[in-house]
PDB file of C-alpha atoms in Angstrom:
ATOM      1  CA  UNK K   1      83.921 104.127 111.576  1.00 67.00           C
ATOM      2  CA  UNK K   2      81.475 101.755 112.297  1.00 82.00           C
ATOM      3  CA  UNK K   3      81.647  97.928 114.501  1.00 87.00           C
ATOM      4  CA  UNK K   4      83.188  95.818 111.360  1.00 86.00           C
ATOM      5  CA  UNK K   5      85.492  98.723 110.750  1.00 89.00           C
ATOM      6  CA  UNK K   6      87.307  99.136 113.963  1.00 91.00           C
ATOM      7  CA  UNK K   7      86.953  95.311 114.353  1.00 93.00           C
ATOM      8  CA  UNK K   8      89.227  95.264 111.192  1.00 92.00           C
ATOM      9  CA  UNK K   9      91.284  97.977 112.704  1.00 93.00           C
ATOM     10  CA  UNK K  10      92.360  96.185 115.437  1.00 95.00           C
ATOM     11  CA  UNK K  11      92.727  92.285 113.741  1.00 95.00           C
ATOM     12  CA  UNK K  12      95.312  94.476 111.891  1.00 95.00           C
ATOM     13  CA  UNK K  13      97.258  96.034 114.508  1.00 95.00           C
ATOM     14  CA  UNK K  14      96.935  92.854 116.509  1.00 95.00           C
ATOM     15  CA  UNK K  15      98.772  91.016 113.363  1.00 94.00           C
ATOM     16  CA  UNK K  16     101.321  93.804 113.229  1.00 94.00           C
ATOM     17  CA  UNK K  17     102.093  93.539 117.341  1.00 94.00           C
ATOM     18  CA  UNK K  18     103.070  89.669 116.142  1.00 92.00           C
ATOM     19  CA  UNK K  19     104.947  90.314 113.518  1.00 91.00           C
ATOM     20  CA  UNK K  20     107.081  92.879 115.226  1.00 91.00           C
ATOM     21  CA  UNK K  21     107.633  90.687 118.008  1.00 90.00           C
ATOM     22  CA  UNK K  22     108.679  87.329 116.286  1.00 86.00           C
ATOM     23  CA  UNK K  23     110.663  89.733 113.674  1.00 85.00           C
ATOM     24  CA  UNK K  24     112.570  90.947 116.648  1.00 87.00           C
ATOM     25  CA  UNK K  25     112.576  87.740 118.761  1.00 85.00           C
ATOM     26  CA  UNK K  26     113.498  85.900 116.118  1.00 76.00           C
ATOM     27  CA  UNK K  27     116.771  84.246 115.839  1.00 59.00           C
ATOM     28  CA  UNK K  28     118.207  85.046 112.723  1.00 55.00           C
ATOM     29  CA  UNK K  29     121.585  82.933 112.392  1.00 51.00           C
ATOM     30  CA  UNK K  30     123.113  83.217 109.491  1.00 51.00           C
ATOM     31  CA  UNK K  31     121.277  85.713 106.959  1.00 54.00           C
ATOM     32  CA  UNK K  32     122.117  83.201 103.598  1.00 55.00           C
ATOM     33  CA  UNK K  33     118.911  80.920 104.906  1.00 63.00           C
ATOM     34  CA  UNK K  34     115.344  81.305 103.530  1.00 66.00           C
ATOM     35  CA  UNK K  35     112.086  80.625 103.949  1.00 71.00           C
ATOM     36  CA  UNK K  36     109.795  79.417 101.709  1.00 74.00           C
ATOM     37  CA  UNK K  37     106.716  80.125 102.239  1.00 71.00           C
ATOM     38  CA  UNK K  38     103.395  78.649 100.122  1.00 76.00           C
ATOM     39  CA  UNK K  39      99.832  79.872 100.535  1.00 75.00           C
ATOM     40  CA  UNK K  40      96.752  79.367  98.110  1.00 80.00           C
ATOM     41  CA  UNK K  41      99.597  78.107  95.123  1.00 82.00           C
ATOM     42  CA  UNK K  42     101.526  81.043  95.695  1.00 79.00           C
ATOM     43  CA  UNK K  43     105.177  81.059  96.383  1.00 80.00           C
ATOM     44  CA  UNK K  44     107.551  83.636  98.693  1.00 75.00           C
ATOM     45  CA  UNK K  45     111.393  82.926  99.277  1.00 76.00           C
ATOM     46  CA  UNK K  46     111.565  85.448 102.257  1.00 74.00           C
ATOM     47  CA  UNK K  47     114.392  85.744 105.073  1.00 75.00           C
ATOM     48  CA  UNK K  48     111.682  86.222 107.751  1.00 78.00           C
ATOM     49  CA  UNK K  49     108.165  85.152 107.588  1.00 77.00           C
ATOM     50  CA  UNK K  50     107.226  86.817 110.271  1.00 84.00           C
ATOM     51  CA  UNK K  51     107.182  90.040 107.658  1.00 85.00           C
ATOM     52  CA  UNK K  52     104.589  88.954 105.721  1.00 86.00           C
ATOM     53  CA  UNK K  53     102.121  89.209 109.169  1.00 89.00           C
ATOM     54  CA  UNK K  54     103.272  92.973 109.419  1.00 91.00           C
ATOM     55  CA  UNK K  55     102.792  93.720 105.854  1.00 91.00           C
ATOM     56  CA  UNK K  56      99.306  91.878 105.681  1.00 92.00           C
ATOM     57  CA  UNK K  57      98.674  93.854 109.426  1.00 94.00           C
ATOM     58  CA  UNK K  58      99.226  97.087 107.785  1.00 94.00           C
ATOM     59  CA  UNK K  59      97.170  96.288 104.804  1.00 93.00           C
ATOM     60  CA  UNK K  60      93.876  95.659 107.283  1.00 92.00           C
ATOM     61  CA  UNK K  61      94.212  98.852 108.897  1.00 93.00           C
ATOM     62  CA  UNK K  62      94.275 100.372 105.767  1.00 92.00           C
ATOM     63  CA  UNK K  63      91.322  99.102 104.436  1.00 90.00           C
ATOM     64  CA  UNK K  64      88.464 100.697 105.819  1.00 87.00           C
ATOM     65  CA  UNK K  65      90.120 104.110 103.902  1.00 87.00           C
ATOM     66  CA  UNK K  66      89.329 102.150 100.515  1.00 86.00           C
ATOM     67  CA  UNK K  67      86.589 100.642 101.350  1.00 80.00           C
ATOM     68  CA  UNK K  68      83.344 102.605 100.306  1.00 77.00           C
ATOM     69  CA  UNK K  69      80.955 104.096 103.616  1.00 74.00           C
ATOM     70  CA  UNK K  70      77.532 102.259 103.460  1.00 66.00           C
ATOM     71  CA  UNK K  71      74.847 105.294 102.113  1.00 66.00           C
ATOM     72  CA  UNK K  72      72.892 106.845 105.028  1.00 60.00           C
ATOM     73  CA  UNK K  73      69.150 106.132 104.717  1.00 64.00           C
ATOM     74  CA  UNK K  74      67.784 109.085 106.170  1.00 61.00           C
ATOM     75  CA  UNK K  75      70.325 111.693 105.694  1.00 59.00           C
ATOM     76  CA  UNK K  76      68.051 114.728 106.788  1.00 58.00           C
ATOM     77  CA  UNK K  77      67.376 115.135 110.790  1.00 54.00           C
ATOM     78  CA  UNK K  78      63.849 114.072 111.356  1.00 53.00           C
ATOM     79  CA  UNK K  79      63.370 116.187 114.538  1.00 54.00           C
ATOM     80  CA  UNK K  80      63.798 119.461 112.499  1.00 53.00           C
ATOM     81  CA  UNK K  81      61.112 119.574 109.832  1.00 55.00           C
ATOM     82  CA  UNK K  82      62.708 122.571 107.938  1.00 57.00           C
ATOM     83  CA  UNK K  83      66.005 120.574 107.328  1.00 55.00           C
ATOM     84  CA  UNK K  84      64.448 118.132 105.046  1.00 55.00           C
ATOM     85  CA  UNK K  85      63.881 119.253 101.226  1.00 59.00           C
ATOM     86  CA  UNK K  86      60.482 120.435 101.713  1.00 56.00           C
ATOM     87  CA  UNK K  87      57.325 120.807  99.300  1.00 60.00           C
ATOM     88  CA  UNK K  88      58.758 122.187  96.147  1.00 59.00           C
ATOM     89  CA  UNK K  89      57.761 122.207  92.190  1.00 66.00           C
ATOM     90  CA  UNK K  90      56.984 119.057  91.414  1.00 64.00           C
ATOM     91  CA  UNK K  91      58.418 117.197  88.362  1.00 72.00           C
ATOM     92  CA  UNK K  92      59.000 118.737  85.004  1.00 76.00           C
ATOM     93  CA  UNK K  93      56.419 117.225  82.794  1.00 76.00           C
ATOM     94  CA  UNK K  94      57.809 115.296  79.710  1.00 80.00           C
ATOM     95  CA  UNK K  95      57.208 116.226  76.646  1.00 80.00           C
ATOM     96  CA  UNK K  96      57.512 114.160  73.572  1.00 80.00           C
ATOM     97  CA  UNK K  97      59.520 115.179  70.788  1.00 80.00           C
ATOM     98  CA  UNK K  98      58.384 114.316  67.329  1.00 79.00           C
ATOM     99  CA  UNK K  99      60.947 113.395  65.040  1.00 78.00           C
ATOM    100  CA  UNK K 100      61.212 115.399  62.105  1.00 77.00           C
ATOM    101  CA  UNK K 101      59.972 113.926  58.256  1.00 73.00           C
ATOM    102  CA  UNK K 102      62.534 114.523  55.970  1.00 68.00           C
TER     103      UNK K 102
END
């Protein structure tokens, strides 16, 4: 894992720590009241809010599993010259193919 990747990581488990801790700090009074909750036009009638940090805290931690590595650019070692691919036959040369007269 790289720097943005543990970075990530731990925004995540920082959001989940929260979460857990107003979930379980949280007074609950009687369980018939919701919340509603609006971000970005989008609506959630949830008991507890303080679920959607935990869910959201999980979700960054997952993410650097789905999110493609970056390509190394120099995958061969460059202090052993016989690890690298080496001369070799060059190119196959291409040959044109006529296409046939009917």
């Amino acid at each position: 894992m790289d720097t943005f990747d543990t970075f990530i990581v731990a925004v995540g488990v920082a959001l989940v720590l929260v979460g857990l801790y107003l979930f379980i700090s949280g007074k609950q009074g009687d369980g018939s009241r919701n919340s509603n909750v609006e971000g970005f036009g989008i609506k959630i009638n949830v008991s507890n809010p303080s679920i959607i940090l935990v869910v959201i805290g999980i979700g960054l931690i997952l993410l650097p599993k789905f999110l493609p590595n970056a390509p190394d650019p120099n995958p061969y070692i460059a202090s052993d010259p016989n690890n690298g691919p080496g001369p070799g036959p060059g190119p196959e040369p291409i040959i044109p193919v006529q296409p046939a007269a009917y």
